[in-house]
Every structure is written in C-alpha cells, then in structure tokens.
CSV table of C-alpha atoms in Angstrom, one decimal:
chain,number,residue,atom,x,y,z
A,136,UNK,CA,102.1,92.3,192.3
A,137,UNK,CA,104.2,89.4,193.6
A,138,UNK,CA,106.3,89.6,196.7
A,139,UNK,CA,109.8,91.0,196.4
A,140,UNK,CA,112.3,88.2,196.6
A,141,UNK,CA,115.2,88.3,199.1
A,142,UNK,CA,118.9,87.8,198.6
A,143,UNK,CA,121.0,85.9,201.2
A,144,UNK,CA,124.4,87.1,202.5
A,145,UNK,CA,126.5,85.0,200.2
A,146,UNK,CA,124.7,86.2,197.1
A,147,UNK,CA,124.8,89.8,198.3
A,148,UNK,CA,128.5,89.5,198.7
A,149,UNK,CA,128.9,88.0,195.2
A,150,UNK,CA,126.7,90.7,193.7
A,151,UNK,CA,128.9,93.4,195.3
A,152,UNK,CA,131.9,91.7,194.0
A,153,UNK,CA,130.5,91.4,190.5
A,154,UNK,CA,129.4,95.1,190.4
A,155,UNK,CA,132.9,96.1,191.3
A,156,UNK,CA,134.7,93.7,188.9
A,157,UNK,CA,132.8,93.1,185.6
A,158,UNK,CA,130.4,95.8,186.5
A,159,UNK,CA,133.2,98.4,186.7
A,160,UNK,CA,131.7,100.3,189.6
A,161,UNK,CA,133.9,101.9,192.2
A,162,UNK,CA,133.0,101.6,195.9
A,163,UNK,CA,132.7,105.4,195.9
A,164,UNK,CA,130.0,105.3,193.4
A,165,UNK,CA,127.9,102.5,195.0
A,166,UNK,CA,128.3,103.9,198.5
A,167,UNK,CA,127.3,107.4,197.3
A,168,UNK,CA,124.0,106.0,195.8
A,169,UNK,CA,123.4,103.7,198.8
A,170,UNK,CA,123.9,106.5,201.3
A,171,UNK,CA,121.8,108.9,199.3
A,172,UNK,CA,118.9,106.3,199.4
A,173,UNK,CA,119.3,106.0,203.2
A,174,UNK,CA,119.0,109.8,203.5
A,175,UNK,CA,115.9,109.8,201.2
A,176,UNK,CA,114.3,107.0,203.3
A,177,UNK,CA,114.9,109.2,206.4
A,178,UNK,CA,113.3,112.1,204.6
A,179,UNK,CA,110.3,109.9,203.7
A,180,UNK,CA,109.9,108.9,207.4
A,181,UNK,CA,110.2,112.3,208.9
A,182,UNK,CA,111.4,115.6,207.3
A,183,UNK,CA,113.8,117.9,209.0
A,184,UNK,CA,111.1,120.3,210.1
A,185,UNK,CA,109.7,117.5,212.2
A,186,UNK,CA,112.9,115.8,213.3
A,187,UNK,CA,116.0,117.8,212.8
A,188,UNK,CA,118.4,115.9,215.1
A,189,UNK,CA,119.5,112.6,213.7
A,190,UNK,CA,122.1,110.4,215.4
A,191,UNK,CA,123.9,108.2,212.8
A,192,UNK,CA,125.7,105.2,214.3
A,193,UNK,CA,128.3,103.8,212.0
A,194,UNK,CA,130.1,100.5,212.2
A,195,UNK,CA,133.6,99.8,210.8
A,196,UNK,CA,132.6,98.4,207.4
A,197,UNK,CA,130.5,99.2,204.4
A,198,UNK,CA,127.3,99.6,206.4
A,199,UNK,CA,129.1,102.4,208.3
A,200,UNK,CA,130.2,103.9,205.1
A,201,UNK,CA,126.6,104.1,203.9
A,202,UNK,CA,125.9,105.9,207.1
A,203,UNK,CA,128.7,108.4,206.6
A,204,UNK,CA,127.4,109.2,203.1
A,205,UNK,CA,123.8,109.4,204.3
A,206,UNK,CA,124.7,111.9,207.1
A,207,UNK,CA,126.3,114.3,204.5
A,208,UNK,CA,123.1,114.2,202.4
A,209,UNK,CA,121.0,114.7,205.5
A,210,UNK,CA,123.0,117.8,206.3
A,211,UNK,CA,122.2,119.1,202.8
A,212,UNK,CA,118.5,118.2,203.2
A,213,UNK,CA,118.4,120.5,206.3
A,214,UNK,CA,118.9,118.0,209.2
A,215,UNK,CA,121.4,118.4,212.0
A,216,UNK,CA,123.1,115.0,212.0
A,217,UNK,CA,125.5,113.8,214.8
A,218,UNK,CA,127.9,111.0,214.2
A,219,UNK,CA,128.8,108.0,216.4
A,220,UNK,CA,131.7,106.2,214.6
A,221,UNK,CA,133.8,104.5,217.3
A,222,UNK,CA,135.8,102.0,215.3
A,223,UNK,CA,137.5,104.0,212.6
A,224,UNK,CA,139.8,102.1,210.3
A,225,UNK,CA,142.7,103.5,208.2
A,226,UNK,CA,140.6,102.8,205.0
A,227,UNK,CA,141.2,105.8,202.8
A,228,UNK,CA,137.6,106.0,201.6
A,229,UNK,CA,136.2,106.2,205.2
A,230,UNK,CA,138.7,108.8,206.1
A,231,UNK,CA,137.6,110.9,203.2
A,232,UNK,CA,133.9,110.4,204.0
A,233,UNK,CA,134.7,111.5,207.6
A,234,UNK,CA,136.5,114.6,206.3
A,235,UNK,CA,133.6,115.5,204.0
A,236,UNK,CA,131.4,115.6,207.2
A,237,UNK,CA,134.0,117.6,209.1
A,238,UNK,CA,134.0,120.3,206.4
A,239,UNK,CA,130.3,120.7,206.9
A,240,UNK,CA,130.9,120.9,210.7
A,241,UNK,CA,128.9,117.8,211.4
A,242,UNK,CA,129.8,116.8,215.0
A,243,UNK,CA,131.1,113.4,216.1
A,244,UNK,CA,130.4,112.0,219.6
A,245,UNK,CA,131.9,109.2,221.7
A,246,UNK,CA,128.8,108.9,223.9
A,247,UNK,CA,126.1,107.1,222.1
A,248,UNK,CA,123.6,106.8,224.9
A,249,UNK,CA,123.8,110.5,225.8
A,250,UNK,CA,123.5,111.6,222.2
A,251,UNK,CA,120.6,109.1,221.5
A,252,UNK,CA,118.6,110.7,224.3
A,253,UNK,CA,118.9,114.1,222.6
A,254,UNK,CA,118.0,112.9,219.1
A,255,UNK,CA,114.7,112.8,217.1
A,256,UNK,CA,115.7,109.7,215.1
A,257,UNK,CA,118.6,107.3,215.1
A,258,UNK,CA,120.1,105.7,212.0
A,259,UNK,CA,121.6,102.2,212.7
A,260,UNK,CA,124.4,101.8,210.2
A,261,UNK,CA,126.5,99.5,212.4
A,262,UNK,CA,126.3,96.1,210.8
A,263,UNK,CA,125.1,95.1,207.3
A,264,UNK,CA,124.6,91.9,205.4
A,265,UNK,CA,128.1,90.6,206.1
A,266,UNK,CA,127.5,90.4,209.9
A,267,UNK,CA,127.7,87.1,211.6
A,268,UNK,CA,128.7,85.8,215.0
A,269,UNK,CA,129.4,87.9,218.0
A,270,UNK,CA,128.7,91.6,218.5
A,271,UNK,CA,132.1,93.1,219.5
A,272,UNK,CA,133.0,96.0,221.7
A,273,UNK,CA,131.9,98.7,222.0
A,274,UNK,CA,128.7,97.7,220.2
A,275,UNK,CA,126.9,95.4,222.7
A,276,UNK,CA,125.9,98.5,224.8
A,277,UNK,CA,124.9,100.3,221.7
A,278,UNK,CA,122.6,97.5,220.5
A,279,UNK,CA,121.1,97.3,224.0
A,280,UNK,CA,120.4,101.1,223.9
A,281,UNK,CA,118.8,100.7,220.4
A,282,UNK,CA,116.6,97.9,221.7
A,283,UNK,CA,115.5,100.1,224.7
A,284,UNK,CA,115.3,103.3,222.7
A,285,UNK,CA,112.2,105.5,222.8
A,286,UNK,CA,113.7,107.4,219.9
A,287,UNK,CA,112.6,105.8,216.6
A,288,UNK,CA,115.3,103.9,214.7
A,289,UNK,CA,115.9,103.5,210.9
A,290,UNK,CA,118.2,100.5,210.3
A,291,UNK,CA,120.4,100.2,207.2
A,292,UNK,CA,120.1,96.9,205.4
A,293,UNK,CA,119.8,94.9,208.6
A,294,UNK,CA,118.9,95.7,212.2
A,295,UNK,CA,122.4,95.4,213.7
A,296,UNK,CA,123.1,92.0,215.4
A,297,UNK,CA,120.2,90.3,213.6
A,298,UNK,CA,121.1,87.1,211.8
A,299,UNK,CA,120.9,87.9,208.1
A,300,UNK,CA,119.1,84.7,207.3
A,301,UNK,CA,117.0,84.1,210.4
A,302,UNK,CA,116.1,87.5,211.8
A,303,UNK,CA,116.3,88.6,215.5
A,304,UNK,CA,118.8,86.7,217.6
A,305,UNK,CA,117.5,84.4,220.3
A,306,UNK,CA,119.7,85.9,223.0
A,307,UNK,CA,122.0,88.9,223.6
A,308,UNK,CA,121.3,92.6,223.4
A,309,UNK,CA,119.6,92.4,220.0
A,310,UNK,CA,116.9,89.9,221.1
A,311,UNK,CA,114.4,92.7,221.7
A,312,UNK,CA,115.7,95.1,219.1
A,313,UNK,CA,112.9,95.9,216.6
A,314,UNK,CA,113.7,99.1,214.7
A,315,UNK,CA,110.8,101.3,213.5
A,316,UNK,CA,112.0,101.3,209.9
A,317,UNK,CA,114.5,99.5,207.6
A,318,UNK,CA,116.0,100.4,204.3
A,319,UNK,CA,117.2,97.4,202.4
A,320,UNK,CA,120.1,97.9,200.0
A,321,UNK,CA,119.5,96.6,196.5
A,322,UNK,CA,117.2,93.8,197.7
A,323,UNK,CA,115.6,92.7,201.0
A,324,UNK,CA,117.6,90.1,203.0
A,325,UNK,CA,115.9,87.0,204.4
A,326,UNK,CA,115.7,88.5,207.9
A,327,UNK,CA,112.9,90.7,206.6
A,328,UNK,CA,110.5,87.9,207.5
A,329,UNK,CA,111.0,88.8,211.2
A,330,UNK,CA,110.7,92.6,210.7
A,331,UNK,CA,107.5,94.5,211.5
A,332,UNK,CA,108.2,98.2,210.8
A,333,UNK,CA,108.2,100.3,207.7
A,334,UNK,CA,110.3,98.9,204.9
A,335,UNK,CA,112.1,100.7,202.1
A,336,UNK,CA,114.4,99.5,199.4
A,337,UNK,CA,117.2,101.7,198.0
A,338,UNK,CA,120.4,101.4,196.0
A,339,UNK,CA,119.0,101.9,192.5
A,340,UNK,CA,121.9,100.7,190.5
A,341,UNK,CA,121.1,97.2,189.4
A,342,UNK,CA,119.5,96.3,186.1
A,343,UNK,CA,117.0,93.6,185.3
A,344,UNK,CA,119.6,91.1,184.0
A,345,UNK,CA,121.7,91.2,187.1
A,346,UNK,CA,118.7,91.0,189.4
A,347,UNK,CA,117.5,87.9,187.5
A,348,UNK,CA,120.9,86.3,187.8
A,349,UNK,CA,120.9,86.8,191.6
A,350,UNK,CA,117.2,85.8,192.0
A,351,UNK,CA,115.6,89.0,193.1
A,352,UNK,CA,113.4,91.7,191.5
A,353,UNK,CA,114.3,95.2,190.6
A,354,UNK,CA,112.1,97.1,193.1
A,355,UNK,CA,109.2,99.0,191.7
A,356,UNK,CA,110.9,102.4,191.9
A,357,UNK,CA,108.7,105.4,190.8
A,358,UNK,CA,109.9,108.3,188.7
A,359,UNK,CA,113.4,109.4,189.5
A,360,UNK,CA,113.1,108.2,193.2
A,361,UNK,CA,116.1,106.4,194.7
A,362,UNK,CA,113.9,104.5,197.2
A,363,UNK,CA,110.6,102.8,197.2
A,364,UNK,CA,108.5,101.9,200.3
A,365,UNK,CA,107.8,98.3,200.4
A,366,UNK,CA,104.0,97.7,200.1
A,367,UNK,CA,103.4,101.1,198.7
A,368,UNK,CA,103.0,99.6,195.2
A,369,UNK,CA,100.8,96.8,196.4
A,370,UNK,CA,103.4,94.1,196.9
A,371,UNK,CA,102.8,91.4,199.4
A,372,UNK,CA,105.5,89.8,201.5
B,247,UNK,CA,114.0,136.0,196.9
B,248,UNK,CA,117.2,137.4,195.4
B,249,UNK,CA,118.7,136.3,192.1
B,250,UNK,CA,121.0,133.2,192.2
B,251,UNK,CA,124.5,134.5,191.8
B,252,UNK,CA,126.7,133.0,189.1
B,253,UNK,CA,130.2,131.5,189.2
B,254,UNK,CA,132.8,132.1,186.4
B,255,UNK,CA,135.0,129.5,184.8
B,256,UNK,CA,138.1,130.2,186.9
B,257,UNK,CA,136.1,130.1,190.2
B,258,UNK,CA,134.3,126.9,189.1
B,259,UNK,CA,137.7,125.2,188.3
B,260,UNK,CA,139.0,126.3,191.7
B,261,UNK,CA,135.9,125.0,193.5
B,262,UNK,CA,136.3,121.6,191.8
B,263,UNK,CA,139.9,121.6,192.8
B,264,UNK,CA,139.1,122.5,196.4
B,265,UNK,CA,136.3,119.8,196.7
B,266,UNK,CA,138.8,117.2,195.5
B,267,UNK,CA,141.7,118.3,197.7
B,268,UNK,CA,140.7,119.7,201.1
B,269,UNK,CA,137.1,118.6,200.5
B,270,UNK,CA,138.3,115.0,200.1
B,271,UNK,CA,135.8,114.1,197.4
B,272,UNK,CA,136.6,111.7,194.6
B,273,UNK,CA,135.7,112.5,191.0
B,274,UNK,CA,133.6,109.3,191.1
B,275,UNK,CA,131.4,110.8,193.9
B,276,UNK,CA,131.0,114.2,192.4
B,277,UNK,CA,130.3,112.9,188.9
B,278,UNK,CA,127.8,110.4,190.3
B,279,UNK,CA,125.8,113.1,192.0
B,280,UNK,CA,126.1,115.5,189.0
B,281,UNK,CA,125.0,112.9,186.5
B,282,UNK,CA,122.1,111.9,188.7
B,283,UNK,CA,120.9,115.5,188.8
B,284,UNK,CA,121.1,115.7,185.0
B,285,UNK,CA,118.9,112.6,184.8
B,286,UNK,CA,116.5,114.1,187.3
B,287,UNK,CA,116.3,117.3,185.3
B,288,UNK,CA,115.4,115.2,182.2
B,289,UNK,CA,112.7,113.5,184.2
B,290,UNK,CA,111.3,116.8,185.3
B,291,UNK,CA,111.2,118.0,181.7
B,292,UNK,CA,109.6,114.9,180.3
B,293,UNK,CA,109.1,111.4,181.8
B,294,UNK,CA,110.0,108.2,179.9
B,295,UNK,CA,106.3,107.5,179.1
B,296,UNK,CA,106.3,110.7,177.0
B,297,UNK,CA,109.8,110.7,175.6
B,298,UNK,CA,111.6,107.3,175.9
B,299,UNK,CA,114.4,107.9,173.4
B,300,UNK,CA,117.2,110.1,174.7
B,301,UNK,CA,120.3,110.7,172.7
B,302,UNK,CA,123.2,111.6,175.1
B,303,UNK,CA,126.1,113.4,173.3
B,304,UNK,CA,129.2,113.2,175.5
B,305,UNK,CA,132.4,115.3,175.0
B,306,UNK,CA,135.9,114.1,176.1
B,307,UNK,CA,136.0,115.8,179.5
B,308,UNK,CA,134.1,116.0,182.7
B,309,UNK,CA,130.9,117.3,181.0
B,310,UNK,CA,130.9,114.1,179.0
B,311,UNK,CA,131.4,112.1,182.2
B,312,UNK,CA,128.3,113.7,183.7
B,313,UNK,CA,126.5,112.6,180.5
B,314,UNK,CA,127.7,109.0,180.9
B,315,UNK,CA,126.5,108.8,184.5
B,316,UNK,CA,123.2,110.5,183.6
B,317,UNK,CA,122.5,108.0,180.8
B,318,UNK,CA,122.9,105.1,183.3
B,319,UNK,CA,120.3,106.7,185.7
B,320,UNK,CA,118.0,107.4,182.7
B,321,UNK,CA,118.1,103.7,181.9
B,322,UNK,CA,117.1,102.9,185.5
B,323,UNK,CA,114.3,105.5,185.3
B,324,UNK,CA,112.8,103.7,182.3
B,325,UNK,CA,114.2,105.6,179.4
B,326,UNK,CA,116.0,104.1,176.3
B,327,UNK,CA,119.2,106.2,176.1
B,328,UNK,CA,121.6,106.0,173.1
B,329,UNK,CA,125.1,107.3,173.4
B,330,UNK,CA,127.2,109.5,171.1
B,331,UNK,CA,130.7,109.5,172.6
B,332,UNK,CA,133.1,110.0,169.7
B,333,UNK,CA,136.3,111.2,171.5
B,334,UNK,CA,137.0,108.5,174.1
B,335,UNK,CA,140.1,108.9,176.2
B,336,UNK,CA,142.1,106.3,178.0
B,337,UNK,CA,140.9,107.9,181.3
B,338,UNK,CA,140.1,104.9,183.6
B,339,UNK,CA,137.0,106.5,185.1
B,340,UNK,CA,135.4,107.1,181.6
B,341,UNK,CA,136.2,103.6,180.5
B,342,UNK,CA,134.4,102.3,183.6
B,343,UNK,CA,131.4,104.6,183.1
B,344,UNK,CA,131.2,103.3,179.5
B,345,UNK,CA,131.4,99.7,180.7
B,346,UNK,CA,128.6,100.3,183.2
B,347,UNK,CA,126.4,101.4,180.2
B,348,UNK,CA,127.4,98.4,178.1
B,349,UNK,CA,126.4,96.1,181.0
B,350,UNK,CA,122.9,97.6,180.7
B,351,UNK,CA,123.0,97.1,176.9
B,352,UNK,CA,122.8,100.8,176.3
B,353,UNK,CA,123.8,101.3,172.5
B,354,UNK,CA,126.5,103.6,171.3
B,355,UNK,CA,126.3,105.3,167.9
B,356,UNK,CA,128.8,107.1,165.6
B,357,UNK,CA,126.2,108.9,163.6
B,358,UNK,CA,124.9,111.8,165.7
B,359,UNK,CA,122.6,113.3,163.0
B,360,UNK,CA,120.8,110.1,162.2
B,361,UNK,CA,120.4,109.2,165.9
B,362,UNK,CA,119.2,112.7,166.7
B,363,UNK,CA,116.3,112.4,164.2
B,364,UNK,CA,115.1,109.3,165.9
B,365,UNK,CA,115.2,110.8,169.4
B,366,UNK,CA,112.6,112.4,171.7
B,367,UNK,CA,115.1,114.5,173.5
B,368,UNK,CA,118.9,115.2,173.2
B,369,UNK,CA,121.2,115.8,176.1
B,370,UNK,CA,124.2,118.0,175.3
B,371,UNK,CA,127.0,116.9,177.5
B,372,UNK,CA,129.8,117.9,175.1
B,373,UNK,CA,131.5,120.9,176.7
B,374,UNK,CA,131.2,122.4,180.2
B,375,UNK,CA,132.5,125.3,182.1
B,376,UNK,CA,136.1,124.7,181.0
B,377,UNK,CA,135.4,125.2,177.3
B,378,UNK,CA,137.1,128.1,175.5
B,379,UNK,CA,138.4,128.8,172.0
B,380,UNK,CA,137.6,126.6,169.0
B,381,UNK,CA,135.1,123.7,168.7
B,382,UNK,CA,137.3,120.8,167.5
B,383,UNK,CA,136.3,117.9,165.2
B,384,UNK,CA,134.0,116.1,165.1
B,385,UNK,CA,131.9,118.5,167.1
B,386,UNK,CA,131.3,121.5,164.7
B,387,UNK,CA,128.8,119.4,162.7
B,388,UNK,CA,127.2,118.2,166.0
B,389,UNK,CA,126.8,121.8,167.3
B,390,UNK,CA,125.3,122.7,163.9
B,391,UNK,CA,122.8,119.8,164.2
B,392,UNK,CA,121.9,120.9,167.8
B,393,UNK,CA,121.3,124.5,166.6
B,394,UNK,CA,119.0,123.2,163.8
B,395,UNK,CA,117.4,120.4,165.8
B,396,UNK,CA,113.6,120.1,166.0
B,397,UNK,CA,114.1,117.6,168.8
B,398,UNK,CA,114.3,119.5,172.2
B,399,UNK,CA,117.7,119.7,173.8
B,400,UNK,CA,118.8,119.7,177.5
B,401,UNK,CA,122.3,121.2,177.9
B,402,UNK,CA,124.6,120.2,180.8
B,403,UNK,CA,126.2,123.2,182.6
B,404,UNK,CA,126.6,125.2,179.3
B,405,UNK,CA,125.1,125.1,175.8
B,406,UNK,CA,128.2,123.6,174.0
B,407,UNK,CA,130.3,126.2,172.2
B,408,UNK,CA,128.9,129.1,174.2
B,409,UNK,CA,131.4,131.4,175.8
B,410,UNK,CA,131.1,130.7,179.6
B,411,UNK,CA,131.2,134.4,180.5
B,412,UNK,CA,129.5,136.0,177.5
B,413,UNK,CA,126.9,133.5,176.3
B,414,UNK,CA,126.2,132.5,172.6
B,415,UNK,CA,129.1,133.0,170.2
B,416,UNK,CA,128.9,135.7,167.6
B,417,UNK,CA,129.9,133.4,164.8
B,418,UNK,CA,130.3,129.7,164.0
B,419,UNK,CA,127.8,126.8,164.4
B,420,UNK,CA,126.8,127.7,167.9
B,421,UNK,CA,125.6,131.2,166.9
B,422,UNK,CA,122.0,130.1,166.6
B,423,UNK,CA,122.1,127.3,169.2
B,424,UNK,CA,119.5,127.9,171.9
B,425,UNK,CA,118.7,124.7,173.8
B,426,UNK,CA,115.3,124.3,175.4
B,427,UNK,CA,116.6,123.6,178.8
B,428,UNK,CA,119.8,123.8,180.8
B,429,UNK,CA,120.9,122.2,184.1
B,430,UNK,CA,123.7,124.2,185.7
B,431,UNK,CA,126.1,122.2,187.9
B,432,UNK,CA,126.5,123.6,191.5
B,433,UNK,CA,125.8,127.2,190.4
B,434,UNK,CA,124.8,129.0,187.2
B,435,UNK,CA,127.6,130.3,185.0
B,436,UNK,CA,127.5,133.9,183.7
B,437,UNK,CA,126.3,132.7,180.2
B,438,UNK,CA,122.9,132.3,181.8
B,439,UNK,CA,122.2,135.9,181.0
B,440,UNK,CA,121.9,134.9,177.3
B,441,UNK,CA,119.8,131.8,178.0
B,442,UNK,CA,116.0,131.7,177.5
B,443,UNK,CA,114.9,128.2,178.2
B,444,UNK,CA,114.0,126.2,181.3
B,445,UNK,CA,116.8,126.3,183.8
B,446,UNK,CA,117.6,123.8,186.6
B,447,UNK,CA,120.4,123.7,189.1
B,448,UNK,CA,121.8,120.4,190.2
B,449,UNK,CA,124.9,118.9,192.0
B,450,UNK,CA,123.7,119.2,195.6
B,451,UNK,CA,127.0,118.7,197.4
B,452,UNK,CA,128.2,122.1,198.4
B,453,UNK,CA,127.5,123.6,201.8
B,454,UNK,CA,126.8,127.2,202.7
B,455,UNK,CA,130.4,128.0,203.8
B,456,UNK,CA,132.0,126.9,200.5
B,457,UNK,CA,129.2,128.7,198.5
B,458,UNK,CA,129.9,131.9,200.3
B,459,UNK,CA,133.6,131.6,199.8
B,460,UNK,CA,133.0,131.3,196.0
B,461,UNK,CA,130.4,134.0,195.9
B,462,UNK,CA,127.3,132.0,195.0
B,463,UNK,CA,124.2,130.8,196.8
B,464,UNK,CA,123.2,127.2,197.7
B,465,UNK,CA,120.2,126.8,195.4
B,466,UNK,CA,116.8,126.5,197.1
B,467,UNK,CA,116.5,122.7,196.8
B,468,UNK,CA,113.3,121.3,198.2
B,469,UNK,CA,113.1,118.1,200.3
B,470,UNK,CA,115.4,115.4,199.2
B,471,UNK,CA,115.5,116.6,195.5
B,472,UNK,CA,118.9,116.7,193.7
B,473,UNK,CA,117.7,119.5,191.4
B,474,UNK,CA,115.7,122.7,191.6
B,475,UNK,CA,114.1,124.5,188.7
B,476,UNK,CA,115.3,128.1,188.6
B,477,UNK,CA,112.4,130.5,189.1
B,478,UNK,CA,110.2,127.8,190.7
B,479,UNK,CA,110.9,129.2,194.2
B,480,UNK,CA,110.3,132.8,193.0
B,481,UNK,CA,113.9,133.9,192.3
B,482,UNK,CA,114.5,136.5,189.8
B,483,UNK,CA,117.5,136.7,187.5
C-alpha cells in the first residue's frame, strides 16, 4: 500500500472551511468526532487499567477543543483525566465543553508541571495545524516540561511548537520535544517526516471526493473504528 | 449482573432537556454520538461485506436525525445507504444533516416499499421515545411494510408505532411488527419487555450521577466502544 499523503496548513484550513460551509458541518459535530478519535487513540496506546491518570493540556484554539472533548470520552472509558486549560476564551463552545467536564467532576489544574509528574500519560492538545511563529505565555514552560517529561505524551495533530511543514523547531523549548505518539486529524501534516513515535490518524468524516480534492487519502480505517494506526495496514511513509 | 433498568418517555424527555440546559450539550453533539452508535450497532449485526445495502427510514423528529447521522457513518464504514425521509422540516440541523449526505452522494428515495425489497437491512429511525397516539401519513404503509418485511430491521430506540411503556400496539399496522434488532439510546425504554430480538444500547454520553438521578444504569460498555449488546456481559432482563 502506498504512503499516506500529507496536507499542509493552508490546505487543512481550507478543508475545515469547506466542511463547515458547503459541507454543512457544525464545529460541534467535527470537534466531537475529532475528540472521540483522540480518546480512542489513547485507549489503543494504553487502557485505563494500565494508565488511569491522564493529564490533558489544552490550548486556546480548536486543538484545545479537541482535547476538551477527548477528556470527556476518556472519563466515560474509565480514565481519570485532569485538565490544564490556562487560556480560556469567551468562545461559547469551549465554555460548554468545559461545563460538560465539570458536570462529570473532572478536575482542572493551574500547575502543569506538578500535575504532569502525577500522571500516567499526557495529551498535548495545545497547538494544532494553525500554529506558527512564537510560543506565547504560559506555554514555553509547558513545552519545556513536555520535552523533558518521563511520562509518555500523545500529541494531537502536531507536537506543540513544531513547524507544521518542517517538523521540530531548531531552537526554543520544543527543539528536543519528541512525543511518544501522535494522532493526526483527518490527514497527516508534513511535520510527520520528523516524527518517530506511534502514529494514528483520526477524524473519520471526510469522503473520497473531498480527500482527492485536497490531495490526501482516506486513511485505511477498519470496521467501525474512528482511528487507524499508521503502518498497521502495511503503509510506508 | 442485575438487569438494566429502563427509562420511561417522560424521564427520557427530561434527561434530554437537562443534558442540553445544565449539561451544556448541543443537539449536534448528542445526535452525532447517538447516530454513530446506531451505525456501530449495524456494523455489529452485519458488516458491509455481508450486507452493503442499507435503507434508512427517517421520521420528522430526533429519531430521524439519529438516522441521518447513522447513514453518514455507514457510508464511511463502507456501506451503500439509501435514505427514505418523506417528512422533512425546515429545522436547520436536519437540513444540514441531509446536505452532509448529499455531499457523499447518498441517494434519497420516495418509494419505501420498492427500496426495501432491494436492501440487505433496513434501519427504522421513524419514531422514538416521544411517539404516542396515531401513526400519521405516510407512515402507516411503511410500518405495515416493516411488519411484513423479509429484510431484517434494526429499530432505533423503539420499534416505530410501539407504545413506549407497553410495547407492541394491540391493533393497527404495528401489531405484528417485531424488528430483528433494537438499539436503545442511553437506556432501554419500558417497551423492551415485549421485544424479542438482539438488543444494543448506545449513546455513551451520560455519567453515573445523571444515570442514578434518572433511575437507570450506565450500560456496561467495553473499552472505547460506543455500544454494548445487551446480554453480552451477562445481564438478565
């Protein structure tokens, strides 16, 4: 089977825009399926009997929203998630996603480093495909902690602070950040060429026609799964 | 393991209302997860290699919305769904759900009986827990066709036209309607006592605290599954 093709940040943004305009999807729908696939990737990596305590670090944008949804599903799967969500906006959807977690008594923390040390896995939902430029406060210290973490990390769509096209940055706290696993949303981003860990693709909501238009492949999902592990069906990068 | 407790139509309506008010869920979110679990139940019953052609009959309310979402996921799972959706409202969500199917070139038909004869399975998403009283046009003939169908049927939340508390009606087209399978949303309804087929529960979005408040049990979901087959974990009715 041929390699899965990648999709750059501009095409990924255009695809999101098309799904929500002519595609008639709501952000709620897409984020629900994206977050569910993050939770399923976590389950495939390590079930709650092995690793109950998951710290979910959420950024201020859509990547953070995927993390908020993922944490709710993780709770239902039997995990004990803890949230780090330091830059909360007034966006109504994110306020609702937060409230859904509060109803389940999922705790929020302001101290990433301390919470990380008590966790079995960390989910990095800080920055996604729209990241570029500088890592702003309070995230430089978080990226540094992720880079130095002995606790394994699952990154959502991109290891935060990585250049979406090029991969790991040449300087700054993300220079030595190599998460153990990555779940790409819809299609892998070009940064995948610099990634060495286990790689999943999730976000099973794009048909063949749209995938062809944007120059990627519908991943080889099996059965009713919402994720596929890259390489598990014999693909080569 | 004890029997799964049931939830009557008034409590089910109050639960939906609570999830969308204090629970802060959108209909989009809940319907996406409900519809996904319908599609996963279909997959558990018969994968697309065995039964590619699925006719999805959608009513005008939320049960029909679950069917519209399920059909989209069935397409992504490799099925060839066909839609029967005769009473379309101006509700913006259902218009979007329809458009999402049209983008995938999923066909719509006006002739239920003819389409049913060409199908491998039928999904009955006509009426759900809020049904009471008379079956209105054009659905009496559809219920009659479902009752007489040689093609197996999966009903969503309730076999359409059944009394939610009492089970099969004593007269009318639904008197002899006994679908092969049922997927209950969130919790089984009291009608389950009159049901003889395979029974799944889906809609994995309610925590223990809410379940206790409404007098039912969180179903014994396994792993990251969105459905559980009733009886598969040893429960008794």
